[in-house]
Each structure stands twice: as structure tokens, then as C-alpha cells.
């Protein structure tokens, strides 16, 4: 049953593996942000009153409310100083000792790599139909917590509104390679593009955008990638010394910041996804791509806008720090979809998780009941208390 959900990201790899309440809450967005609100931002804002009314009827046991929830900002809406603080904290995590078992994960060289090791080793479990949304919600929450508690970061996890970078990702505040970016494009390289299995020509291949080599600019230019790869997209990546990909394989961070993948992440795609999905399963399926409609889906669109190594590898993709911003946007979409009809959507998951189901991220987070992660306002026994702005 989980075949369907990871199929698209996995399949492109050259591997075969197995009562009305008055609205009082207001967001107070940054008024000097560099981008105008897009149709998804506006949809989110327009949904908040309905969500607030729902929360009035179903208050969280922990006392989390829209007012007390912390605010996760879009990358370019974070002040530049905070963007730098964030990347500094990521580098700090990369300098702390790992907690994963040394014998099984000799390639996890630091605390950051612990997250990569978790994702790699639990890949099938984390991407099953019922786990994709809640497990990635927990994963990025645990990462945010580590940045704050283990590296003194004072902000919150940023997200990446793909629409802002869709037209020109290389020159965006995310990828322009300056000190306040998440690092630049990879150096020019030659690779065939990213096969999109199941799609018919010309959609069976996301073309190379000319990058794919080492990232040479920005805060992660010296970063060492170690775990993986299990799926190779770009050329010249050394093999991992262990067949399971957990061995130490030190190499540079590679990217192909890809305008072809980015083109399917403009706001209208995300808007259509959120407004047309009638069920949680629809939301997940359409997000993951629809070969019959030549639609790669925004999930693949975002992953392959990063591309490269390990960003383009289904298993070790969290080894590119932009992963957490990408999945922040996925998490945000889930929330905006729920807010369209909270009475019927705050209590449903894609797939068919048993009531006693749990997600256990091992050395990155304590086990959590899957059904306790449906809400960002009080989920995870009150530990989730955030919104996206
Ligand atoms: C870095 O890029 C951002 C976004 O384009 C821009 O606002 C900022 O001024 C740039 N900083 C430097 C030091 O060039
Ligand atoms: C990269 O490493 C070199 C040599 O150790 C160092 O001088 C430089 O400051 C580092 N750059 C970044 C962005 O960390
Ligand atoms: C979004 O807009 C682009 C450019 O106008 C168009 O080609 C594409 O079909 C649209 N996608 C959807 C899902 O509406
Ligand atoms: C969950 O409940 C089912 C049915 O009662 C049971 O068979 C299963 O062992 C339980 N699983 C866990 C992890 O407790
Ligand atoms: C849930 O939170 C409450 C209140 O903070 C705490 O007493 C309880 O131990 C927590 N339960 C679990 C399973 O963590
Ligand atoms: Cu994942």
C-alpha cells in the first residue's frame, strides 16, 4: 500500500528496491517582505477565521492557540540576520557529535547526519501513505528543536514557498549563494536529467539545468555530505562503502537548482492542489504526482528544484539542508487544506493507520502516536504549537 506514495520520488532513481465566532486573530505579517502575497497565501489568510472558530469548539488540551503558536516564516520573510543565524545553527549541528549507534551508522559523522540516518533507515516507514504527512511533520519539528536546544538558534524553522522561486530559482534569496542564502547552485556538470518513471515523453525526464556539481557559494560551500547515496541522480558521486548506504562517504554537497522542476511549483499548482483535493488521500496523491495528467506534482517539483546529491536521493535527501524548508511547505499545505473544512479534515489522515499506530524517529525524537499529529495546534501531546505565516 505504501508503494503508491513513494513511487514517484523513488521511481526516478536508477535503482529498484523494494456557532460563528468573531475573527480576532490577525497574522501581523512582515509588511516590508520582498514578495507580494500569492493566491495560496491569501487562501491561508482567508481560512484562519474558520480555523479559529473550530479551535474555539475544540480547544487544545495543552492550551496552544493561534495567538500563542510560534510562527514559522517563509525564508525570504525572515530578516537577513535571522537567516544567517539559522544557517549558522545548521552548521553547528554539523559540528556536534552524533547520537545514532556508531556500529550501524559509521557514516553519520555528526548530529545533523543523525537526521539523515533516521530518514534513510526508516525511508519506507516514513513514506507510507499514512505516515508521509505526520512523520515529516515530526521530523522537521525535531530538527527545529535540535537547532534551538542543541545549537542555541533563537528563531523557528523557516519554510520555502516554492512560488517565490519558481520563475528564477538560481537568483532567488534561497539559492543566490550569498551569505544570507541557503547556498548557491552546483558547479556546471553533465548528467542526463532526472528520469520520471511512469511518465510518457517528454515528461519522462526532468531535463538537466546544467548544474549538478559541487556547491561553491554560500554557507554550505564547505559542507561534508557523508551518508548515502542510495540513488544517484548526478554524475561523479562516489559509491558508499556499505551497501546499506550508512558508511562514511565524505563528499561535497551537489545541486542542480533546476528551473524545469521549479516551473511546476508556481502558486497556481499549489492552489489547485489544495482547493481541488476532496480527501486527504487525494491531497497526498496529487501532491506526489499524476503521470496520467503529465503532472510531476509539487512534491517532486520542490525536491528536484534542489536536485543533485543528496538532495535528489529519495533516501538521503535530508542531507541537503533545504530539505527541511521544502517539507515545511508540504506541512503548510496540509494545514491550509485542513483549514478549508476543519470539522471534516482535522481528524483524517491519508491511508489507514490503526489507532495505536506510532512513529518512532529513534535518536531524533521520542515515539509519537500517529493520530496525535493531525494538528499543529496542540498535536504531539501539546508539543506542536506552531503556524505558518
Ligand atoms: C543577498 O541576497 C538577498 C536576496 O536577494 C539580498 O536581499 C541581500 O541584499 C543580499 N546580500 C548581500 C550581502 O549581497
Ligand atoms: C570554508 O573553509 C575554509 C577553509 O577551512 C574557510 O577559510 C572558510 O571560511 C570556510 N567557508 C565557509 C563559508 O564556511
Ligand atoms: C499554472 O500556470 C501555468 C502558466 O500560466 C500553466 O502553464 C499551468 O498549466 C497552470 N497550472 C495549473 C495547475 O493550473
Ligand atoms: C495495535 O492494535 C492491534 C489490534 O488491536 C494489535 O494487533 C497490534 O499488535 C497493536 N499494535 C501495537 C504496536 O500495539
Ligand atoms: C503529555 O503531556 C502531559 C502534560 O505535559 C504530561 O504530563 C504527560 O506525561 C505527557 N504524556 C506523554 C505520553 O508524553
Ligand atoms: Cu522524506
Short mmCIF file of C-alpha atoms and ligand atoms in Angstrom, two decimals:
data_model
loop_
_atom_site.label_atom_id
_atom_site.label_comp_id
_atom_site.label_asym_id
_atom_site.label_seq_id
_atom_site.Cartn_x
_atom_site.Cartn_y
_atom_site.Cartn_z
CA UNK A 1 0.00 0.00 0.00
CA UNK A 2 2.92 2.35 0.59
CA UNK A 3 4.21 1.63 -2.90
CA UNK A 4 1.97 4.35 -4.26
CA UNK A 5 3.29 7.13 -2.07
CA UNK A 6 6.98 6.77 -2.52
CA UNK A 7 6.74 5.53 -6.05
CA UNK A 8 7.23 8.81 -7.79
CA UNK A 9 10.20 10.12 -5.89
CA UNK A 10 11.71 6.67 -5.72
CA UNK A 11 10.91 5.68 -9.26
CA UNK A 12 13.06 8.35 -10.77
CA UNK A 13 16.09 6.77 -9.19
CA UNK A 14 18.14 4.30 -11.10
CA UNK A 15 17.54 1.65 -8.51
CA UNK A 16 14.88 -0.90 -7.96
CA UNK A 17 14.03 -1.51 -4.27
CA UNK A 18 11.87 -2.91 -3.00
CA UNK A 19 -21.61 28.79 16.16
CA UNK A 20 -19.88 31.66 14.41
CA UNK A 21 -17.09 33.12 16.36
CA UNK A 22 -15.83 36.56 15.59
CA UNK A 23 -12.45 36.68 13.94
CA UNK A 24 -9.97 38.25 16.30
CA UNK A 25 -6.71 36.62 15.34
CA UNK A 26 -4.53 38.51 12.95
CA UNK A 27 -1.24 37.39 11.50
CA UNK A 28 0.77 40.60 11.53
CA UNK A 29 2.88 39.57 8.61
CA UNK A 30 6.03 41.45 7.87
CA UNK A 31 4.88 44.41 5.83
CA UNK A 32 8.28 45.01 4.26
CA UNK A 33 8.74 41.48 2.96
CA UNK A 34 10.09 41.29 -0.59
CA UNK A 35 7.19 39.39 -2.20
CA UNK A 36 3.51 40.20 -2.61
CA UNK A 37 1.08 37.62 -1.22
CA UNK A 38 0.24 34.89 -3.72
CA UNK A 39 -3.06 33.06 -4.10
CA UNK A 40 -2.03 30.39 -1.61
CA UNK A 41 -1.01 32.97 1.00
CA UNK A 42 -4.38 34.66 0.51
CA UNK A 43 -6.20 31.35 0.79
CA UNK A 44 -4.38 30.68 4.04
CA UNK A 45 -5.29 34.09 5.45
CA UNK A 46 -8.90 33.72 4.37
CA UNK A 47 -9.15 30.34 6.14
CA UNK A 48 -7.94 31.48 9.54
CA UNK A 49 -11.32 32.71 10.79
CA UNK A 50 -12.88 29.31 10.09
CA UNK A 51 -10.00 27.58 11.81
CA UNK A 52 -10.24 29.89 14.79
CA UNK A 53 -13.94 29.06 15.11
CA UNK A 54 -13.08 25.36 15.00
CA UNK A 55 -10.45 25.81 17.72
CA UNK A 56 -12.98 27.62 19.89
CA UNK A 57 -15.12 24.47 19.78
CA UNK A 58 -12.16 22.09 20.08
CA UNK A 59 -9.54 23.84 22.18
CA UNK A 60 -6.21 22.06 22.53
CA UNK A 61 -5.67 20.39 25.89
CA UNK A 62 -2.25 21.94 26.12
CA UNK A 63 -3.63 25.47 25.78
CA UNK A 64 -1.99 26.14 22.43
CA UNK A 65 -3.93 28.75 20.44
CA UNK A 66 -3.39 30.69 17.24
CA UNK A 67 -2.15 33.56 19.38
CA UNK A 68 0.36 31.53 21.37
CA UNK A 69 1.55 29.38 18.46
CA UNK A 70 5.02 30.15 17.25
CA UNK A 71 5.27 31.47 13.70
CA UNK A 72 7.30 29.72 11.04
CA UNK A 73 8.31 32.25 8.42
CA UNK A 74 8.98 31.98 4.73
CA UNK A 75 12.73 32.08 4.06
CA UNK A 76 12.74 35.49 2.40
CA UNK A 77 10.41 36.96 5.04
CA UNK A 78 12.95 36.20 7.73
CA UNK A 79 15.21 39.17 8.39
CA UNK A 80 18.64 38.55 6.86
CA UNK A 81 20.29 38.37 10.27
CA UNK A 82 17.95 35.58 11.26
CA UNK A 83 18.60 33.69 8.02
CA UNK A 84 22.29 33.78 8.88
CA UNK A 85 21.57 32.68 12.43
CA UNK A 86 19.64 29.75 11.01
CA UNK A 87 22.40 28.55 8.67
CA UNK A 88 24.92 29.03 11.45
CA UNK A 89 22.83 26.75 13.65
CA UNK A 90 22.68 24.14 10.87
CA UNK A 91 26.49 24.27 10.64
CA UNK A 92 26.64 23.99 14.43
CA UNK A 93 24.53 20.81 14.29
CA UNK A 94 27.05 19.53 11.76
CA UNK A 95 29.80 20.06 14.32
CA UNK A 96 28.12 18.22 17.23
CA UNK A 97 28.68 14.53 17.93
CA UNK A 98 26.10 12.06 16.61
CA UNK A 99 23.75 10.04 18.84
CA UNK A 100 22.93 7.27 16.37
CA UNK A 101 24.63 3.91 17.04
CA UNK A 102 28.23 4.11 15.82
CA UNK A 103 28.44 0.48 14.74
CA UNK A 104 25.43 0.63 12.45
CA UNK A 105 25.86 4.20 11.16
CA UNK A 106 29.59 4.89 10.89
CA UNK A 107 28.73 7.38 8.13
CA UNK A 108 26.73 9.61 10.49
CA UNK A 109 29.60 11.95 11.30
CA UNK A 110 27.65 14.49 13.34
CA UNK A 111 24.30 15.38 14.87
CA UNK A 112 22.98 16.73 11.57
CA UNK A 113 23.75 13.38 9.97
CA UNK A 114 21.63 11.68 12.65
CA UNK A 115 18.58 13.15 10.90
CA UNK A 116 19.78 11.90 7.53
CA UNK A 117 20.40 8.46 9.04
CA UNK A 118 16.88 8.40 10.51
CA UNK A 119 15.30 9.26 7.17
CA UNK A 120 17.48 6.82 5.29
CA UNK A 121 16.94 3.88 7.60
CA UNK A 122 13.18 4.44 8.04
CA UNK A 123 12.53 5.58 4.47
CA UNK A 124 9.73 3.12 3.73
CA UNK A 125 8.02 3.64 7.06
CA UNK A 126 8.23 7.43 6.83
CA UNK A 127 6.81 7.49 3.32
CA UNK A 128 3.94 5.06 3.75
CA UNK A 129 0.59 6.54 2.77
CA UNK A 130 -0.48 7.17 6.36
CA UNK A 131 2.91 8.37 7.61
CA UNK A 132 4.13 10.76 4.96
CA UNK A 133 2.41 13.85 6.43
CA UNK A 134 2.64 13.17 10.19
CA UNK A 135 6.13 11.61 10.13
CA UNK A 136 7.61 14.51 8.17
CA UNK A 137 5.80 16.94 10.48
CA UNK A 138 7.52 15.27 13.42
CA UNK A 139 10.84 15.10 11.60
CA UNK A 140 11.08 18.82 10.89
CA UNK A 141 9.75 19.67 14.34
CA UNK A 142 12.50 17.54 15.88
CA UNK A 143 15.05 19.25 13.64
CA UNK A 144 13.81 22.70 14.68
CA UNK A 145 14.04 21.60 18.33
CA UNK A 146 17.62 20.37 17.85
CA UNK A 147 18.64 23.63 16.20
CA UNK A 148 17.19 25.56 19.13
CA UNK A 149 18.14 23.35 22.05
CA UNK A 150 21.43 21.92 20.87
CA UNK A 151 22.70 24.90 18.89
CA UNK A 152 21.09 27.92 20.51
CA UNK A 153 19.10 29.04 17.48
CA UNK A 154 16.57 31.64 18.64
CA UNK A 155 14.20 31.58 15.65
CA UNK A 156 11.95 28.87 14.26
CA UNK A 157 12.06 26.54 11.27
CA UNK A 158 11.61 28.55 8.05
CA UNK A 159 9.67 27.18 5.11
CA UNK A 160 10.13 27.61 1.37
CA UNK A 161 7.20 28.97 -0.57
CA UNK A 162 8.24 27.47 -3.92
CA UNK A 163 6.12 30.00 -5.80
CA UNK A 164 8.61 32.70 -4.86
CA UNK A 165 11.49 30.94 -6.53
CA UNK A 166 9.64 29.14 -9.33
CA UNK A 167 10.45 31.56 -12.13
CA UNK A 168 14.11 32.09 -11.36
CA UNK A 169 15.32 29.84 -8.55
CA UNK A 170 19.05 30.46 -9.06
CA UNK A 171 18.69 34.17 -8.42
CA UNK A 172 16.28 33.86 -5.50
CA UNK A 173 17.09 34.74 -1.88
CA UNK A 174 17.12 31.00 -1.18
CA UNK A 175 19.66 29.89 -3.78
CA UNK A 176 21.57 33.02 -4.85
CA UNK A 177 24.63 31.83 -2.95
CA UNK A 178 25.18 34.90 -0.82
CA UNK A 179 25.71 34.89 2.96
CA UNK A 180 22.01 35.05 3.73
CA UNK A 181 21.01 32.28 1.29
CA UNK A 182 20.85 28.51 1.76
CA UNK A 183 23.81 28.26 -0.62
CA UNK A 184 24.14 28.52 -4.36
CA UNK A 185 23.71 26.27 -7.34
CA UNK A 186 26.14 23.44 -8.02
CA UNK A 187 29.01 23.96 -10.45
CA UNK A 188 28.29 23.08 -14.10
CA UNK A 189 28.30 19.37 -14.81
CA UNK A 190 26.95 16.96 -17.36
CA UNK A 191 24.27 14.50 -16.37
CA UNK A 192 21.34 13.13 -18.32
CA UNK A 193 18.48 14.65 -16.32
CA UNK A 194 16.15 13.03 -13.86
CA UNK A 195 14.13 10.09 -15.14
CA UNK A 196 10.46 10.33 -14.16
CA UNK A 197 9.35 6.75 -14.46
CA UNK A 198 5.73 6.16 -15.37
CA UNK A 199 5.51 9.40 -17.33
CA UNK A 200 5.33 9.48 -21.10
CA UNK A 201 7.57 11.57 -23.34
CA UNK A 202 8.61 14.33 -22.91
CA UNK A 203 7.56 14.19 -19.24
CA UNK A 204 9.59 11.04 -18.58
CA UNK A 205 12.64 13.18 -17.90
CA UNK A 206 13.18 16.36 -15.91
CA UNK A 207 15.93 17.92 -18.02
CA UNK A 208 19.27 18.81 -16.50
CA UNK A 209 19.52 22.54 -15.89
CA UNK A 210 23.31 22.47 -16.28
CA UNK A 211 24.35 22.35 -12.61
CA UNK A 212 24.85 19.20 -10.58
CA UNK A 213 28.43 19.80 -9.41
CA UNK A 214 29.64 20.95 -6.01
CA UNK A 215 28.04 23.95 -4.31
CA UNK A 216 30.78 26.58 -4.16
CA UNK A 217 28.99 29.59 -2.70
CA UNK A 218 27.14 30.44 0.49
CA UNK A 219 27.10 28.98 3.98
CA UNK A 220 27.22 25.32 2.91
CA UNK A 221 30.09 25.51 0.43
CA UNK A 222 32.35 23.62 2.81
CA UNK A 223 29.74 21.16 3.97
CA UNK A 224 30.66 17.49 4.03
CA UNK A 225 27.98 15.05 2.92
CA UNK A 226 28.69 11.57 4.22
CA UNK A 227 25.74 9.17 4.26
CA UNK A 228 24.45 7.61 1.05
CA UNK A 229 23.82 7.91 -1.75
CA UNK A 230 21.42 5.08 -2.44
CA UNK A 231 20.01 6.68 -5.57
CA UNK A 232 22.30 8.66 -7.82
CA UNK A 233 20.95 11.43 -9.98
CA UNK A 234 24.03 13.41 -10.93
CA UNK A 235 27.43 12.16 -12.10
CA UNK A 236 30.71 11.64 -10.25
CA UNK A 237 29.30 10.65 -6.88
CA UNK A 238 31.49 8.09 -5.15
CA UNK A 239 29.79 4.88 -4.02
CA UNK A 240 29.07 4.40 -0.35
CA UNK A 241 31.43 1.81 1.13
CA UNK A 242 28.42 -0.04 2.62
CA UNK A 243 25.61 -1.48 0.53
CA UNK A 244 23.07 -0.07 3.02
CA UNK A 245 24.41 3.47 2.45
CA UNK A 246 25.25 4.03 6.14
CA UNK A 247 29.01 4.05 5.65
CA UNK A 248 31.20 7.12 5.64
CA UNK A 249 31.40 8.59 2.16
CA UNK A 250 32.70 12.15 2.57
CA UNK A 251 31.98 14.32 -0.45
CA UNK A 252 30.76 17.78 -1.39
CA UNK A 253 27.16 18.95 -1.46
CA UNK A 254 25.95 18.88 -5.08
CA UNK A 255 22.94 20.65 -6.56
CA UNK A 256 21.28 21.36 -9.83
CA UNK A 257 18.96 24.23 -8.99
CA UNK A 258 16.51 23.27 -11.67
CA UNK A 259 14.14 25.66 -13.39
CA UNK A 260 12.26 22.84 -15.14
CA UNK A 261 11.32 21.24 -11.85
CA UNK A 262 10.62 24.67 -10.35
CA UNK A 263 8.19 25.50 -13.17
CA UNK A 264 5.58 23.13 -11.73
CA UNK A 265 5.69 24.84 -8.34
CA UNK A 266 4.13 28.19 -9.24
CA UNK A 267 1.33 29.24 -6.89
CA UNK A 268 -1.45 28.11 -9.23
CA UNK A 269 -0.33 24.47 -8.91
CA UNK A 270 -0.37 24.59 -5.12
CA UNK A 271 -3.66 26.48 -5.13
CA UNK A 272 -5.28 23.91 -7.44
CA UNK A 273 -3.91 21.09 -5.30
CA UNK A 274 -5.36 22.49 -2.08
CA UNK A 275 -8.70 23.57 -3.46
CA UNK A 276 -9.41 20.51 -5.62
CA UNK A 277 -8.39 17.71 -3.24
CA UNK A 278 -11.60 16.35 -1.72
CA UNK A 279 -9.95 13.80 0.56
CA UNK A 280 -6.66 13.54 2.40
CA UNK A 281 -5.69 10.73 0.03
CA UNK A 282 -6.37 12.99 -2.97
CA UNK A 283 -4.20 15.67 -1.42
CA UNK A 284 -1.30 13.31 -0.95
CA UNK A 285 -1.64 11.56 -4.30
CA UNK A 286 -1.87 14.72 -6.38
CA UNK A 287 0.96 16.28 -4.44
CA UNK A 288 3.10 13.26 -5.27
CA UNK A 289 2.36 13.48 -9.00
CA UNK A 290 -0.08 12.15 -11.58
CA UNK A 291 1.52 10.50 -14.63
CA UNK A 292 -1.84 10.29 -16.44
CA UNK A 293 -2.01 14.08 -16.38
CA UNK A 294 1.70 14.66 -17.03
CA UNK A 295 1.78 16.33 -13.63
CA UNK A 296 5.02 15.83 -11.71
CA UNK A 297 3.43 17.27 -8.58
CA UNK A 298 4.76 19.97 -6.29
CA UNK A 299 6.50 17.46 -4.00
CA UNK A 300 8.73 16.27 -6.81
CA UNK A 301 8.91 19.83 -8.16
CA UNK A 302 10.43 21.09 -4.92
CA UNK A 303 12.77 18.15 -4.38
CA UNK A 304 14.19 18.40 -7.89
CA UNK A 305 14.46 22.16 -7.82
CA UNK A 306 17.22 21.28 -5.33
CA UNK A 307 18.26 18.09 -7.13
CA UNK A 308 21.85 16.87 -7.03
CA UNK A 309 23.35 14.86 -4.21
CA UNK A 310 22.00 14.06 -1.71
CA UNK A 311 19.01 16.33 -2.46
CA UNK A 312 17.93 14.14 -5.37
CA UNK A 313 18.16 10.87 -3.45
CA UNK A 314 14.89 9.57 -2.04
CA UNK A 315 16.69 8.06 0.95
CA UNK A 316 19.30 10.63 1.95
CA UNK A 317 17.61 13.81 0.67
CA UNK A 318 17.58 15.44 4.17
CA UNK A 319 21.36 15.66 3.71
CA UNK A 320 20.73 18.88 1.76
CA UNK A 321 19.69 21.49 4.34
CA UNK A 322 17.00 22.90 2.01
CA UNK A 323 15.04 19.66 2.55
CA UNK A 324 13.62 20.98 5.83
CA UNK A 325 12.33 24.15 4.19
CA UNK A 326 10.76 22.13 1.38
CA UNK A 327 8.98 19.81 3.77
CA UNK A 328 7.92 22.83 5.80
CA UNK A 329 5.94 23.92 2.73
CA UNK A 330 4.45 20.43 2.37
CA UNK A 331 3.40 20.58 6.03
CA UNK A 332 1.94 24.04 5.47
CA UNK A 333 -0.12 22.79 2.53
CA UNK A 334 -1.58 20.02 4.70
CA UNK A 335 -2.59 22.64 7.28
CA UNK A 336 -4.12 25.00 4.71
CA UNK A 337 -6.06 22.08 3.22
CA UNK A 338 -7.34 21.15 6.68
CA UNK A 339 -8.41 24.72 7.35
CA UNK A 340 -10.75 24.71 4.35
CA UNK A 341 -13.08 22.38 6.25
CA UNK A 342 -11.73 21.82 9.74
CA UNK A 343 -14.75 19.89 11.03
CA UNK A 344 -14.12 17.16 8.48
CA UNK A 345 -10.38 17.43 7.91
CA UNK A 346 -8.72 17.85 11.30
CA UNK A 347 -9.45 14.22 12.10
CA UNK A 348 -8.46 12.41 8.92
CA UNK A 349 -5.20 11.02 7.57
CA UNK A 350 -4.39 9.58 4.18
CA UNK A 351 -4.22 5.79 4.24
CA UNK A 352 -5.47 3.65 7.02
CA UNK A 353 -3.39 3.93 10.18
CA UNK A 354 -4.55 1.79 13.13
CA UNK A 355 -5.48 3.76 16.24
CA UNK A 356 -2.45 2.53 18.16
CA UNK A 357 0.00 3.35 15.35
CA UNK A 358 3.17 5.24 16.28
CA UNK A 359 6.05 6.93 14.50
CA UNK A 360 9.42 6.38 16.13
CA UNK A 361 12.24 8.54 14.78
CA UNK A 362 14.78 6.85 17.06
CA UNK A 363 17.62 9.17 18.08
CA UNK A 364 15.93 12.28 16.70
CA UNK A 365 12.56 12.26 18.54
CA UNK A 366 10.52 10.28 21.07
CA UNK A 367 7.85 7.96 19.61
CA UNK A 368 4.53 9.71 18.94
CA UNK A 369 1.07 8.28 18.17
CA UNK A 370 0.34 8.89 14.51
CA UNK A 371 -3.18 10.12 15.30
CA UNK A 372 -1.76 12.66 17.74
CA UNK A 373 -0.01 14.54 14.95
CA UNK A 374 -3.01 15.74 12.99
CA UNK A 375 -2.91 19.21 14.38
CA UNK A 376 -0.10 21.73 14.52
CA UNK A 377 -2.08 23.42 17.33
CA UNK A 378 -1.53 21.07 20.27
CA UNK A 379 -0.56 17.85 18.50
CA UNK A 380 2.22 15.60 19.82
CA UNK A 381 0.83 15.86 23.34
CA UNK A 382 0.97 19.64 23.15
CA UNK A 383 4.49 19.86 21.79
CA UNK A 384 3.32 21.02 18.35
CA UNK A 385 2.27 24.63 18.67
CA UNK A 386 3.13 26.50 15.51
CA UNK A 387 1.61 28.07 12.44
CA UNK A 388 2.98 29.17 9.11
CA UNK A 389 2.70 32.82 8.21
C1 LIG B 1 21.69 38.51 -0.54
O1 LIG B 1 20.53 38.27 -1.29
C2 LIG B 1 19.38 38.88 -0.75
C3 LIG B 1 18.18 38.41 -1.55
O2 LIG B 1 18.29 38.71 -2.88
C4 LIG B 1 19.54 40.39 -0.78
O3 LIG B 1 18.40 41.00 -0.19
C5 LIG B 1 20.76 40.76 0.02
O4 LIG B 1 20.99 42.13 -0.08
C6 LIG B 1 21.97 40.00 -0.48
N1 LIG B 1 23.07 40.25 0.44
C7 LIG B 1 24.28 40.55 0.02
C8 LIG B 1 25.32 40.74 1.07
O5 LIG B 1 24.54 40.65 -1.18
C1 LIG B 2 35.42 27.07 4.27
O1 LIG B 2 36.64 26.54 4.73
C2 LIG B 2 37.72 27.41 4.60
C3 LIG B 2 38.99 26.68 4.96
O2 LIG B 2 38.82 25.98 6.15
C4 LIG B 2 37.47 28.64 5.48
O3 LIG B 2 38.53 29.56 5.34
C5 LIG B 2 36.17 29.31 5.07
O4 LIG B 2 35.84 30.36 5.95
C6 LIG B 2 35.03 28.31 5.07
N1 LIG B 2 33.87 28.95 4.47
C7 LIG B 2 32.64 28.84 4.99
C8 LIG B 2 31.54 29.54 4.28
O5 LIG B 2 32.39 28.19 5.99
C1 LIG B 3 -0.27 27.26 -13.91
O1 LIG B 3 0.11 28.31 -14.75
C2 LIG B 3 0.97 27.91 -15.82
C3 LIG B 3 1.45 29.18 -16.54
O2 LIG B 3 0.41 30.02 -16.80
C4 LIG B 3 0.22 26.95 -16.73
O3 LIG B 3 1.04 26.53 -17.79
C5 LIG B 3 -0.20 25.75 -15.90
O4 LIG B 3 -0.98 24.87 -16.69
C6 LIG B 3 -1.00 26.17 -14.68
N1 LIG B 3 -1.20 25.01 -13.85
C7 LIG B 3 -2.36 24.75 -13.25
C8 LIG B 3 -2.43 23.51 -12.42
O5 LIG B 3 -3.32 25.48 -13.35
C1 LIG B 4 -2.40 -2.37 17.69
O1 LIG B 4 -3.66 -2.95 17.86
C2 LIG B 4 -3.80 -4.15 17.09
C3 LIG B 4 -5.27 -4.59 17.18
O2 LIG B 4 -5.74 -4.47 18.50
C4 LIG B 4 -2.83 -5.19 17.60
O3 LIG B 4 -2.94 -6.37 16.86
C5 LIG B 4 -1.42 -4.64 17.44
O4 LIG B 4 -0.48 -5.53 17.98
C6 LIG B 4 -1.29 -3.30 18.13
N1 LIG B 4 0.00 -2.72 17.77
C7 LIG B 4 0.77 -2.12 18.67
C8 LIG B 4 2.05 -1.53 18.14
O5 LIG B 4 0.48 -2.03 19.85
C1 LIG B 5 1.73 14.61 27.90
O1 LIG B 5 1.84 15.88 28.50
C2 LIG B 5 1.47 15.89 29.85
C3 LIG B 5 1.44 17.34 30.30
O2 LIG B 5 2.62 17.99 29.95
C4 LIG B 5 2.46 15.03 30.63
O3 LIG B 5 2.10 15.02 31.99
C5 LIG B 5 2.41 13.61 30.08
O4 LIG B 5 3.39 12.83 30.70
C6 LIG B 5 2.66 13.62 28.58
N1 LIG B 5 2.45 12.31 28.04
C7 LIG B 5 3.36 11.71 27.27
C8 LIG B 5 2.97 10.34 26.75
O5 LIG B 5 4.42 12.22 26.98
CU1 LIG B 6 11.03 12.08 3.23
#
